[in-house]
PDB file of C-alpha atoms in Angstrom:
ATOM      1  CA  UNK D   1      66.212 -52.491  23.857  1.00 39.00           C
ATOM      2  CA  UNK D   2      67.836 -51.727  20.543  1.00 39.00           C
ATOM      3  CA  UNK D   3      65.539 -49.830  18.194  1.00 40.00           C
ATOM      4  CA  UNK D   4      66.114 -52.425  15.472  1.00 35.00           C
ATOM      5  CA  UNK D   5      64.365 -55.008  17.657  1.00 35.00           C
ATOM      6  CA  UNK D   6      61.036 -53.204  17.625  1.00 37.00           C
ATOM      7  CA  UNK D   7      58.929 -55.701  15.702  1.00 30.00           C
ATOM      8  CA  UNK D   8      55.642 -53.929  16.325  1.00 33.00           C
ATOM      9  CA  UNK D   9      56.306 -50.262  15.939  1.00 45.00           C
ATOM     10  CA  UNK D  10      54.448 -47.284  14.603  1.00 46.00           C
ATOM     11  CA  UNK D  11      55.196 -43.728  13.675  1.00 53.00           C
ATOM     12  CA  UNK D  12      52.411 -41.609  15.063  1.00 64.00           C
ATOM     13  CA  UNK D  13      51.651 -39.178  12.256  1.00 52.00           C
ATOM     14  CA  UNK D  14      48.340 -39.248  10.448  1.00 49.00           C
ATOM     15  CA  UNK D  15      47.512 -38.398   6.858  1.00 47.00           C
ATOM     16  CA  UNK D  16      44.712 -36.309   5.465  1.00 45.00           C
ATOM     17  CA  UNK D  17      42.579 -37.483   2.598  1.00 40.00           C
ATOM     18  CA  UNK D  18      42.773 -34.200   0.694  1.00 40.00           C
ATOM     19  CA  UNK D  19      45.637 -33.543  -1.690  1.00 39.00           C
ATOM     20  CA  UNK D  20      47.646 -30.432  -0.875  1.00 38.00           C
ATOM     21  CA  UNK D  21      48.781 -27.307  -2.626  1.00 38.00           C
ATOM     22  CA  UNK D  22      52.539 -27.575  -2.242  1.00 36.00           C
ATOM     23  CA  UNK D  23      54.871 -24.659  -1.732  1.00 36.00           C
ATOM     24  CA  UNK D  24      58.033 -25.181  -3.748  1.00 31.00           C
ATOM     25  CA  UNK D  25      61.208 -25.020  -1.650  1.00 32.00           C
ATOM     26  CA  UNK D  26      64.019 -22.782  -2.714  1.00 30.00           C
ATOM     27  CA  UNK D  27      67.422 -24.321  -3.265  1.00 27.00           C
ATOM     28  CA  UNK D  28      69.502 -24.161  -0.126  1.00 33.00           C
ATOM     29  CA  UNK D  29      72.272 -26.224   1.389  1.00 35.00           C
ATOM     30  CA  UNK D  30      71.866 -27.952   4.735  1.00 39.00           C
ATOM     31  CA  UNK D  31      73.538 -26.620   7.856  1.00 37.00           C
ATOM     32  CA  UNK D  32      77.064 -27.970   8.420  1.00 39.00           C
ATOM     33  CA  UNK D  33      77.082 -31.376  10.056  1.00 39.00           C
ATOM     34  CA  UNK D  34      79.540 -30.103  12.676  1.00 42.00           C
ATOM     35  CA  UNK D  35      76.760 -28.154  14.349  1.00 77.00           C
ATOM     36  CA  UNK D  36      74.884 -31.357  15.125  1.00 94.00           C
ATOM     37  CA  UNK D  37      71.769 -29.825  13.536  1.00 97.00           C
ATOM     38  CA  UNK D  38      70.493 -29.734   9.961  1.00 97.00           C
ATOM     39  CA  UNK D  39      68.170 -26.993   8.778  1.00 96.00           C
ATOM     40  CA  UNK D  40      65.492 -27.296   6.146  1.00 95.00           C
ATOM     41  CA  UNK D  41      65.878 -24.953   3.181  1.00 85.00           C
ATOM     42  CA  UNK D  42      64.529 -21.486   3.833  1.00 69.00           C
ATOM     43  CA  UNK D  43      61.154 -21.924   2.206  1.00 61.00           C
ATOM     44  CA  UNK D  44      58.319 -19.487   1.797  1.00 55.00           C
ATOM     45  CA  UNK D  45      55.570 -21.218   3.703  1.00 67.00           C
ATOM     46  CA  UNK D  46      51.971 -20.108   3.488  1.00 76.00           C
ATOM     47  CA  UNK D  47      51.232 -16.498   4.328  1.00 82.00           C
ATOM     48  CA  UNK D  48      48.883 -15.937   7.234  1.00 81.00           C
ATOM     49  CA  UNK D  49      45.953 -15.354   4.888  1.00 85.00           C
ATOM     50  CA  UNK D  50      46.850 -18.379   2.744  1.00 89.00           C
ATOM     51  CA  UNK D  51      47.153 -20.575   5.825  1.00 87.00           C
ATOM     52  CA  UNK D  52      43.729 -19.631   7.102  1.00 84.00           C
ATOM     53  CA  UNK D  53      42.181 -20.187   3.666  1.00 89.00           C
ATOM     54  CA  UNK D  54      43.915 -23.493   3.013  1.00 91.00           C
ATOM     55  CA  UNK D  55      43.541 -25.080   6.454  1.00 91.00           C
ATOM     56  CA  UNK D  56      39.775 -25.213   6.498  1.00 94.00           C
ATOM     57  CA  UNK D  57      37.878 -27.163   9.159  1.00 93.00           C
ATOM     58  CA  UNK D  58      37.154 -29.768   6.501  1.00 94.00           C
ATOM     59  CA  UNK D  59      40.839 -30.271   5.680  1.00 93.00           C
ATOM     60  CA  UNK D  60      41.757 -30.373   9.361  1.00 92.00           C
ATOM     61  CA  UNK D  61      39.154 -33.033  10.026  1.00 90.00           C
ATOM     62  CA  UNK D  62      40.134 -35.112   6.987  1.00 90.00           C
ATOM     63  CA  UNK D  63      43.248 -36.591   8.620  1.00 71.00           C
ATOM     64  CA  UNK D  64      43.524 -40.374   8.985  1.00 67.00           C
ATOM     65  CA  UNK D  65      46.279 -42.689  10.227  1.00 65.00           C
ATOM     66  CA  UNK D  66      49.002 -43.599   7.740  1.00 62.00           C
ATOM     67  CA  UNK D  67      49.785 -47.235   6.986  1.00 53.00           C
ATOM     68  CA  UNK D  68      51.523 -48.741   9.969  1.00 39.00           C
ATOM     69  CA  UNK D  69      53.723 -51.763  10.318  1.00 44.00           C
ATOM     70  CA  UNK D  70      51.569 -52.940  13.206  1.00 49.00           C
ATOM     71  CA  UNK D  71      49.348 -55.700  11.805  1.00 49.00           C
ATOM     72  CA  UNK D  72      45.684 -54.691  11.730  1.00 51.00           C
ATOM     73  CA  UNK D  73      44.829 -57.753  13.789  1.00 53.00           C
ATOM     74  CA  UNK D  74      47.352 -56.802  16.462  1.00 64.00           C
ATOM     75  CA  UNK D  75      45.722 -55.198  19.483  1.00 76.00           C
ATOM     76  CA  UNK D  76      47.758 -52.812  21.646  1.00 82.00           C
ATOM     77  CA  UNK D  77      48.435 -53.908  25.191  1.00 86.00           C
ATOM     78  CA  UNK D  78      46.586 -52.063  27.910  1.00 91.00           C
ATOM     79  CA  UNK D  79      48.552 -49.613  30.025  1.00 92.00           C
ATOM     80  CA  UNK D  80      49.921 -51.336  33.108  1.00 92.00           C
ATOM     81  CA  UNK D  81      49.084 -49.845  35.506  1.00 95.00           C
ATOM     82  CA  UNK D  82      46.908 -46.853  34.577  1.00 97.00           C
ATOM     83  CA  UNK D  83      48.212 -43.841  36.537  1.00 97.00           C
ATOM     84  CA  UNK D  84      46.087 -41.097  34.945  1.00 98.00           C
ATOM     85  CA  UNK D  85      43.006 -40.095  36.970  1.00 98.00           C
ATOM     86  CA  UNK D  86      40.011 -40.949  34.804  1.00 98.00           C
ATOM     87  CA  UNK D  87      42.231 -42.665  32.279  1.00 98.00           C
ATOM     88  CA  UNK D  88      40.952 -45.374  29.947  1.00 97.00           C
ATOM     89  CA  UNK D  89      42.546 -48.793  29.524  1.00 95.00           C
ATOM     90  CA  UNK D  90      45.361 -47.184  27.513  1.00 95.00           C
ATOM     91  CA  UNK D  91      46.068 -44.652  30.271  1.00 96.00           C
ATOM     92  CA  UNK D  92      44.630 -41.687  28.354  1.00 97.00           C
ATOM     93  CA  UNK D  93      42.116 -39.116  29.583  1.00 98.00           C
ATOM     94  CA  UNK D  94      40.630 -36.001  28.027  1.00 98.00           C
ATOM     95  CA  UNK D  95      42.108 -32.712  29.181  1.00 98.00           C
ATOM     96  CA  UNK D  96      39.720 -30.363  30.979  1.00 97.00           C
ATOM     97  CA  UNK D  97      38.400 -27.464  28.924  1.00 97.00           C
ATOM     98  CA  UNK D  98      38.987 -24.675  28.173  1.00 97.00           C
ATOM     99  CA  UNK D  99      42.512 -25.619  27.117  1.00 98.00           C
ATOM    100  CA  UNK D 100      43.592 -21.982  27.215  1.00 97.00           C
ATOM    101  CA  UNK D 101      43.013 -21.563  30.950  1.00 92.00           C
ATOM    102  CA  UNK D 102      42.419 -24.944  32.611  1.00 83.00           C
ATOM    103  CA  UNK D 103      46.086 -25.990  32.662  1.00 93.00           C
ATOM    104  CA  UNK D 104      49.288 -24.323  31.434  1.00 97.00           C
ATOM    105  CA  UNK D 105      50.340 -27.628  29.842  1.00 98.00           C
ATOM    106  CA  UNK D 106      47.193 -27.744  27.726  1.00 98.00           C
ATOM    107  CA  UNK D 107      47.617 -24.117  26.665  1.00 98.00           C
ATOM    108  CA  UNK D 108      51.107 -24.611  25.227  1.00 98.00           C
ATOM    109  CA  UNK D 109      50.288 -27.952  23.579  1.00 98.00           C
ATOM    110  CA  UNK D 110      48.830 -27.780  20.101  1.00 98.00           C
ATOM    111  CA  UNK D 111      48.195 -29.539  16.843  1.00 96.00           C
ATOM    112  CA  UNK D 112      50.530 -29.411  13.850  1.00 95.00           C
ATOM    113  CA  UNK D 113      49.167 -29.590  10.294  1.00 94.00           C
ATOM    114  CA  UNK D 114      51.415 -30.101   7.281  1.00 92.00           C
ATOM    115  CA  UNK D 115      51.660 -31.517   3.778  1.00 91.00           C
ATOM    116  CA  UNK D 116      53.988 -34.363   2.910  1.00 91.00           C
ATOM    117  CA  UNK D 117      55.542 -33.556  -0.495  1.00 90.00           C
ATOM    118  CA  UNK D 118      56.209 -37.245  -1.041  1.00 90.00           C
ATOM    119  CA  UNK D 119      52.526 -38.094  -1.462  1.00 91.00           C
ATOM    120  CA  UNK D 120      50.761 -34.709  -1.501  1.00 92.00           C
ATOM    121  CA  UNK D 121      48.564 -35.586   1.469  1.00 93.00           C
ATOM    122  CA  UNK D 122      47.871 -33.632   4.645  1.00 93.00           C
ATOM    123  CA  UNK D 123      49.132 -34.905   7.975  1.00 92.00           C
ATOM    124  CA  UNK D 124      48.904 -33.991  11.634  1.00 93.00           C
ATOM    125  CA  UNK D 125      51.235 -34.189  14.598  1.00 95.00           C
ATOM    126  CA  UNK D 126      51.334 -32.641  18.047  1.00 96.00           C
ATOM    127  CA  UNK D 127      53.813 -30.148  19.491  1.00 97.00           C
ATOM    128  CA  UNK D 128      54.412 -27.626  22.242  1.00 98.00           C
ATOM    129  CA  UNK D 129      55.639 -24.061  22.578  1.00 98.00           C
ATOM    130  CA  UNK D 130      58.891 -23.775  24.500  1.00 97.00           C
ATOM    131  CA  UNK D 131      60.942 -20.932  25.903  1.00 97.00           C
ATOM    132  CA  UNK D 132      63.669 -19.705  23.569  1.00 98.00           C
ATOM    133  CA  UNK D 133      65.671 -16.508  23.256  1.00 97.00           C
ATOM    134  CA  UNK D 134      63.642 -15.400  20.226  1.00 98.00           C
ATOM    135  CA  UNK D 135      60.347 -16.629  21.725  1.00 98.00           C
ATOM    136  CA  UNK D 136      59.422 -18.430  18.494  1.00 98.00           C
ATOM    137  CA  UNK D 137      60.075 -22.182  18.804  1.00 98.00           C
ATOM    138  CA  UNK D 138      57.743 -25.183  18.856  1.00 98.00           C
ATOM    139  CA  UNK D 139      59.179 -28.560  19.852  1.00 98.00           C
ATOM    140  CA  UNK D 140      58.007 -31.664  17.998  1.00 96.00           C
ATOM    141  CA  UNK D 141      59.277 -34.889  16.445  1.00 94.00           C
ATOM    142  CA  UNK D 142      61.732 -34.932  13.531  1.00 94.00           C
ATOM    143  CA  UNK D 143      59.456 -37.225  11.518  1.00 93.00           C
ATOM    144  CA  UNK D 144      56.813 -34.485  11.581  1.00 94.00           C
ATOM    145  CA  UNK D 145      59.033 -32.080   9.617  1.00 94.00           C
ATOM    146  CA  UNK D 146      61.453 -34.306   7.643  1.00 94.00           C
ATOM    147  CA  UNK D 147      60.060 -36.742   5.077  1.00 92.00           C
ATOM    148  CA  UNK D 148      63.220 -37.718   3.203  1.00 93.00           C
ATOM    149  CA  UNK D 149      65.479 -40.714   3.046  1.00 94.00           C
ATOM    150  CA  UNK D 150      69.104 -40.466   4.203  1.00 96.00           C
ATOM    151  CA  UNK D 151      70.418 -36.998   3.327  1.00 92.00           C
ATOM    152  CA  UNK D 152      67.470 -36.254   1.044  1.00 94.00           C
ATOM    153  CA  UNK D 153      66.103 -32.695   1.034  1.00 93.00           C
ATOM    154  CA  UNK D 154      62.444 -33.544   1.464  1.00 94.00           C
ATOM    155  CA  UNK D 155      60.720 -31.481   4.124  1.00 95.00           C
ATOM    156  CA  UNK D 156      57.154 -30.923   5.272  1.00 92.00           C
ATOM    157  CA  UNK D 157      55.312 -28.095   3.516  1.00 91.00           C
ATOM    158  CA  UNK D 158      52.447 -25.772   4.470  1.00 91.00           C
ATOM    159  CA  UNK D 159      53.164 -26.396   8.146  1.00 93.00           C
ATOM    160  CA  UNK D 160      51.107 -24.550  10.753  1.00 94.00           C
ATOM    161  CA  UNK D 161      50.783 -24.891  14.518  1.00 97.00           C
ATOM    162  CA  UNK D 162      47.482 -24.354  16.333  1.00 97.00           C
ATOM    163  CA  UNK D 163      48.036 -24.003  20.110  1.00 98.00           C
ATOM    164  CA  UNK D 164      45.217 -25.283  22.330  1.00 98.00           C
ATOM    165  CA  UNK D 165      43.380 -26.597  19.248  1.00 97.00           C
ATOM    166  CA  UNK D 166      39.855 -27.522  20.289  1.00 97.00           C
ATOM    167  CA  UNK D 167      37.564 -29.337  17.862  1.00 95.00           C
ATOM    168  CA  UNK D 168      38.412 -27.008  14.960  1.00 92.00           C
ATOM    169  CA  UNK D 169      38.457 -23.921  17.184  1.00 95.00           C
ATOM    170  CA  UNK D 170      41.729 -21.965  17.163  1.00 95.00           C
ATOM    171  CA  UNK D 171      41.507 -19.890  20.368  1.00 97.00           C
ATOM    172  CA  UNK D 172      45.131 -18.735  20.219  1.00 97.00           C
ATOM    173  CA  UNK D 173      45.423 -18.432  16.457  1.00 95.00           C
ATOM    174  CA  UNK D 174      47.092 -20.271  13.585  1.00 94.00           C
ATOM    175  CA  UNK D 175      50.882 -19.882  13.429  1.00 95.00           C
ATOM    176  CA  UNK D 176      53.010 -20.500  10.331  1.00 93.00           C
ATOM    177  CA  UNK D 177      56.364 -22.234  10.363  1.00 94.00           C
ATOM    178  CA  UNK D 178      59.347 -20.420   8.864  1.00 93.00           C
ATOM    179  CA  UNK D 179      61.897 -23.268   8.881  1.00 95.00           C
ATOM    180  CA  UNK D 180      62.913 -26.357  10.884  1.00 95.00           C
ATOM    181  CA  UNK D 181      65.967 -27.958  12.458  1.00 97.00           C
ATOM    182  CA  UNK D 182      66.515 -31.653  13.172  1.00 97.00           C
ATOM    183  CA  UNK D 183      69.558 -33.555  14.468  1.00 97.00           C
ATOM    184  CA  UNK D 184      72.102 -34.234  11.740  1.00 96.00           C
ATOM    185  CA  UNK D 185      72.058 -37.883  12.824  1.00 94.00           C
ATOM    186  CA  UNK D 186      68.344 -38.044  11.936  1.00 94.00           C
ATOM    187  CA  UNK D 187      68.955 -36.324   8.594  1.00 97.00           C
ATOM    188  CA  UNK D 188      71.672 -38.881   7.852  1.00 96.00           C
ATOM    189  CA  UNK D 189      69.639 -42.007   8.627  1.00 93.00           C
ATOM    190  CA  UNK D 190      66.408 -40.597   7.195  1.00 94.00           C
ATOM    191  CA  UNK D 191      62.745 -40.913   8.052  1.00 91.00           C
ATOM    192  CA  UNK D 192      62.349 -44.678   7.746  1.00 87.00           C
ATOM    193  CA  UNK D 193      59.144 -45.191   9.732  1.00 83.00           C
ATOM    194  CA  UNK D 194      61.040 -46.469  12.775  1.00 81.00           C
ATOM    195  CA  UNK D 195      61.093 -44.786  16.155  1.00 81.00           C
ATOM    196  CA  UNK D 196      64.474 -43.174  16.859  1.00 85.00           C
ATOM    197  CA  UNK D 197      65.849 -41.578  19.988  1.00 86.00           C
ATOM    198  CA  UNK D 198      67.036 -38.552  17.955  1.00 92.00           C
ATOM    199  CA  UNK D 199      63.472 -37.993  16.688  1.00 92.00           C
ATOM    200  CA  UNK D 200      63.265 -34.345  17.806  1.00 95.00           C
ATOM    201  CA  UNK D 201      62.798 -31.062  15.955  1.00 97.00           C
ATOM    202  CA  UNK D 202      62.767 -27.331  16.582  1.00 98.00           C
ATOM    203  CA  UNK D 203      60.119 -25.619  14.472  1.00 97.00           C
ATOM    204  CA  UNK D 204      60.755 -21.897  13.948  1.00 96.00           C
ATOM    205  CA  UNK D 205      57.449 -20.025  14.056  1.00 96.00           C
ATOM    206  CA  UNK D 206      57.002 -16.833  12.058  1.00 93.00           C
ATOM    207  CA  UNK D 207      55.960 -13.763  14.023  1.00 94.00           C
ATOM    208  CA  UNK D 208      52.533 -12.241  13.463  1.00 93.00           C
ATOM    209  CA  UNK D 209      53.336  -8.558  13.260  1.00 92.00           C
ATOM    210  CA  UNK D 210      54.930  -7.677  16.596  1.00 95.00           C
ATOM    211  CA  UNK D 211      53.588 -10.843  18.242  1.00 97.00           C
ATOM    212  CA  UNK D 212      55.797 -13.849  18.862  1.00 98.00           C
ATOM    213  CA  UNK D 213      54.176 -17.108  19.795  1.00 98.00           C
ATOM    214  CA  UNK D 214      55.765 -17.560  23.220  1.00 98.00           C
ATOM    215  CA  UNK D 215      54.663 -14.081  24.257  1.00 98.00           C
ATOM    216  CA  UNK D 216      51.091 -14.915  23.254  1.00 98.00           C
ATOM    217  CA  UNK D 217      50.826 -18.528  24.396  1.00 98.00           C
ATOM    218  CA  UNK D 218      53.563 -19.031  27.004  1.00 98.00           C
ATOM    219  CA  UNK D 219      56.272 -21.660  26.805  1.00 98.00           C
ATOM    220  CA  UNK D 220      57.626 -24.732  28.543  1.00 98.00           C
ATOM    221  CA  UNK D 221      61.059 -24.757  30.056  1.00 96.00           C
ATOM    222  CA  UNK D 222      63.275 -27.627  29.056  1.00 86.00           C
ATOM    223  CA  UNK D 223      65.719 -30.029  30.635  1.00 83.00           C
ATOM    224  CA  UNK D 224      69.043 -29.959  28.775  1.00 73.00           C
ATOM    225  CA  UNK D 225      69.865 -33.603  29.398  1.00 68.00           C
ATOM    226  CA  UNK D 226      68.022 -36.276  31.314  1.00 75.00           C
ATOM    227  CA  UNK D 227      68.787 -39.934  31.807  1.00 75.00           C
ATOM    228  CA  UNK D 228      67.631 -42.879  33.833  1.00 75.00           C
ATOM    229  CA  UNK D 229      64.305 -43.369  35.526  1.00 80.00           C
ATOM    230  CA  UNK D 230      61.907 -40.424  35.480  1.00 88.00           C
ATOM    231  CA  UNK D 231      58.582 -40.899  37.230  1.00 92.00           C
ATOM    232  CA  UNK D 232      55.390 -38.884  37.354  1.00 95.00           C
ATOM    233  CA  UNK D 233      55.697 -37.124  33.974  1.00 96.00           C
ATOM    234  CA  UNK D 234      52.688 -36.239  31.838  1.00 98.00           C
ATOM    235  CA  UNK D 235      52.347 -36.236  28.073  1.00 98.00           C
ATOM    236  CA  UNK D 236      49.774 -34.208  26.105  1.00 98.00           C
ATOM    237  CA  UNK D 237      48.698 -34.597  22.502  1.00 96.00           C
ATOM    238  CA  UNK D 238      46.013 -35.048  19.873  1.00 95.00           C
ATOM    239  CA  UNK D 239      45.684 -38.713  18.853  1.00 92.00           C
ATOM    240  CA  UNK D 240      43.689 -38.994  15.646  1.00 90.00           C
ATOM    241  CA  UNK D 241      43.765 -42.759  15.581  1.00 89.00           C
ATOM    242  CA  UNK D 242      41.059 -44.225  17.839  1.00 90.00           C
ATOM    243  CA  UNK D 243      40.245 -40.850  19.477  1.00 93.00           C
ATOM    244  CA  UNK D 244      39.383 -38.692  16.441  1.00 92.00           C
ATOM    245  CA  UNK D 245      41.949 -35.923  16.965  1.00 94.00           C
ATOM    246  CA  UNK D 246      39.511 -33.216  18.063  1.00 95.00           C
ATOM    247  CA  UNK D 247      40.217 -33.426  21.805  1.00 97.00           C
ATOM    248  CA  UNK D 248      43.468 -32.939  23.668  1.00 98.00           C
ATOM    249  CA  UNK D 249      44.427 -35.973  25.756  1.00 98.00           C
ATOM    250  CA  UNK D 250      46.881 -36.467  28.589  1.00 98.00           C
ATOM    251  CA  UNK D 251      48.572 -39.445  30.176  1.00 97.00           C
ATOM    252  CA  UNK D 252      50.665 -39.772  33.332  1.00 98.00           C
ATOM    253  CA  UNK D 253      53.534 -42.206  33.195  1.00 96.00           C
ATOM    254  CA  UNK D 254      56.556 -43.563  34.980  1.00 95.00           C
ATOM    255  CA  UNK D 255      59.557 -44.122  32.776  1.00 88.00           C
ATOM    256  CA  UNK D 256      62.795 -45.959  32.307  1.00 76.00           C
ATOM    257  CA  UNK D 257      65.621 -46.121  29.819  1.00 71.00           C
ATOM    258  CA  UNK D 258      65.356 -48.282  26.740  1.00 72.00           C
ATOM    259  CA  UNK D 259      68.784 -48.564  25.151  1.00 66.00           C
ATOM    260  CA  UNK D 260      69.448 -46.814  21.854  1.00 62.00           C
ATOM    261  CA  UNK D 261      72.035 -47.083  19.107  1.00 55.00           C
ATOM    262  CA  UNK D 262      73.723 -43.690  18.825  1.00 51.00           C
ATOM    263  CA  UNK D 263      74.570 -42.828  22.419  1.00 54.00           C
ATOM    264  CA  UNK D 264      71.166 -41.631  23.538  1.00 60.00           C
ATOM    265  CA  UNK D 265      68.383 -43.538  25.191  1.00 73.00           C
ATOM    266  CA  UNK D 266      64.658 -43.545  24.809  1.00 83.00           C
ATOM    267  CA  UNK D 267      62.384 -42.699  27.681  1.00 88.00           C
ATOM    268  CA  UNK D 268      59.959 -45.608  27.780  1.00 89.00           C
ATOM    269  CA  UNK D 269      56.718 -46.222  29.675  1.00 91.00           C
ATOM    270  CA  UNK D 270      54.236 -49.024  30.227  1.00 91.00           C
ATOM    271  CA  UNK D 271      51.625 -46.576  31.564  1.00 94.00           C
ATOM    272  CA  UNK D 272      50.611 -44.839  28.335  1.00 94.00           C
ATOM    273  CA  UNK D 273      49.725 -46.071  24.858  1.00 92.00           C
ATOM    274  CA  UNK D 274      50.177 -43.378  22.210  1.00 91.00           C
ATOM    275  CA  UNK D 275      48.146 -43.479  19.008  1.00 90.00           C
ATOM    276  CA  UNK D 276      48.517 -41.868  15.578  1.00 89.00           C
ATOM    277  CA  UNK D 277      48.584 -38.072  15.810  1.00 92.00           C
ATOM    278  CA  UNK D 278      50.295 -37.913  19.219  1.00 93.00           C
ATOM    279  CA  UNK D 279      53.732 -37.745  17.555  1.00 92.00           C
ATOM    280  CA  UNK D 280      55.750 -34.771  18.758  1.00 94.00           C
ATOM    281  CA  UNK D 281      53.551 -34.182  21.781  1.00 96.00           C
ATOM    282  CA  UNK D 282      55.453 -33.009  24.862  1.00 97.00           C
ATOM    283  CA  UNK D 283      56.531 -35.091  27.838  1.00 96.00           C
ATOM    284  CA  UNK D 284      56.467 -32.639  30.756  1.00 97.00           C
ATOM    285  CA  UNK D 285      57.731 -32.791  34.337  1.00 95.00           C
ATOM    286  CA  UNK D 286      56.180 -31.221  37.429  1.00 93.00           C
ATOM    287  CA  UNK D 287      58.144 -28.002  36.837  1.00 94.00           C
ATOM    288  CA  UNK D 288      56.577 -27.474  33.390  1.00 96.00           C
ATOM    289  CA  UNK D 289      59.805 -28.480  31.631  1.00 96.00           C
ATOM    290  CA  UNK D 290      60.054 -30.474  28.423  1.00 96.00           C
ATOM    291  CA  UNK D 291      61.673 -33.859  29.029  1.00 94.00           C
ATOM    292  CA  UNK D 292      61.068 -35.460  25.636  1.00 94.00           C
ATOM    293  CA  UNK D 293      58.665 -35.708  22.708  1.00 94.00           C
ATOM    294  CA  UNK D 294      56.518 -38.641  21.619  1.00 92.00           C
ATOM    295  CA  UNK D 295      58.368 -40.620  18.963  1.00 89.00           C
ATOM    296  CA  UNK D 296      56.357 -43.803  18.535  1.00 84.00           C
ATOM    297  CA  UNK D 297      54.596 -46.742  20.099  1.00 81.00           C
ATOM    298  CA  UNK D 298      55.615 -50.366  20.091  1.00 72.00           C
ATOM    299  CA  UNK D 299      52.143 -51.794  20.588  1.00 69.00           C
ATOM    300  CA  UNK D 300      53.434 -54.852  22.460  1.00 68.00           C
ATOM    301  CA  UNK D 301      55.354 -52.734  24.978  1.00 70.00           C
ATOM    302  CA  UNK D 302      53.611 -49.330  24.860  1.00 82.00           C
ATOM    303  CA  UNK D 303      55.268 -45.946  24.220  1.00 86.00           C
ATOM    304  CA  UNK D 304      58.716 -44.540  23.418  1.00 87.00           C
ATOM    305  CA  UNK D 305      59.737 -40.906  23.827  1.00 90.00           C
ATOM    306  CA  UNK D 306      62.760 -39.144  22.313  1.00 90.00           C
ATOM    307  CA  UNK D 307      64.566 -37.363  25.133  1.00 90.00           C
ATOM    308  CA  UNK D 308      65.658 -33.743  25.150  1.00 89.00           C
ATOM    309  CA  UNK D 309      69.273 -34.890  25.126  1.00 87.00           C
ATOM    310  CA  UNK D 310      72.453 -32.836  25.008  1.00 87.00           C
ATOM    311  CA  UNK D 311      73.635 -34.293  21.680  1.00 86.00           C
ATOM    312  CA  UNK D 312      70.257 -34.136  19.916  1.00 90.00           C
ATOM    313  CA  UNK D 313      67.862 -31.539  21.306  1.00 92.00           C
ATOM    314  CA  UNK D 314      70.382 -28.891  22.402  1.00 92.00           C
ATOM    315  CA  UNK D 315      71.986 -28.522  18.932  1.00 95.00           C
ATOM    316  CA  UNK D 316      68.623 -28.017  17.204  1.00 97.00           C
ATOM    317  CA  UNK D 317      67.441 -25.543  19.834  1.00 96.00           C
ATOM    318  CA  UNK D 318      70.723 -23.640  19.756  1.00 96.00           C
ATOM    319  CA  UNK D 319      70.554 -23.448  15.959  1.00 96.00           C
ATOM    320  CA  UNK D 320      67.042 -22.008  16.100  1.00 96.00           C
ATOM    321  CA  UNK D 321      68.031 -19.481  18.739  1.00 97.00           C
ATOM    322  CA  UNK D 322      71.140 -18.452  16.800  1.00 96.00           C
ATOM    323  CA  UNK D 323      68.865 -17.678  13.844  1.00 95.00           C
ATOM    324  CA  UNK D 324      66.773 -15.338  15.991  1.00 96.00           C
ATOM    325  CA  UNK D 325      63.967 -17.714  16.917  1.00 96.00           C
TER     326      UNK D 325
END
């Protein structure tokens, strides 16, 4: 399925009602296109103290789904079949608490909060800590960190990651982003509200003193390139739409390819229906390796994931690692 044929599609970020205090980016050129990855300008994000003051429980709870191009009268199809034990009609079930100890997958999955400089509103996504040489990378979707049109330097601000977020509790702390990388292909076509198979990002997380996030939280491995049918994966995330965003959910799915337009393929499933706020959440195999991240949901055919592919994910991860993250 070509991505241009997705008539009922949604990007799974959600917006907060409160206006944000923006941090002004410094002027910086993008990374060379030859690397396959484009870096956001080196911007001074919130300090640890500023982050904890700004991201109050009230602001975190204020998130709501952005306008979608799914008609309000259009109801998502049920998952078919539901593979998740205890799953609802959309295949989703709450993760057992406490998230920090019940399951490694729930420990490394967290909630991302950021401000969109385009409209000054607060948004949320999901993400996961992964293993990297600098032990400081969170994997998520490109549309969670890049808000610009084609080639436009417009990046998420005030971004923090809260691993194992639990109904406003932050059991493993609040971690500030230092910078981001996305595929150059995504930077070139821009964030247009359409799901894309290069919709991946590496978020560089600032250390807290001597502590690096992977040393504190743990990290997923990752599969450098995966194609074809993959069955029995699980995705974790924090859907705000329908579910309220305060609980971590999981869904087990079987997948298949859905053809793309730039040489990659989506991983697609009928067994899970993702809702707003699940964007960037990890798709994990039985070996605790990252296969893909949630990109979007075509409500008539369920959910699409952007694979950890050799020509998209590996360049952004390598760029982050080369920078010491």
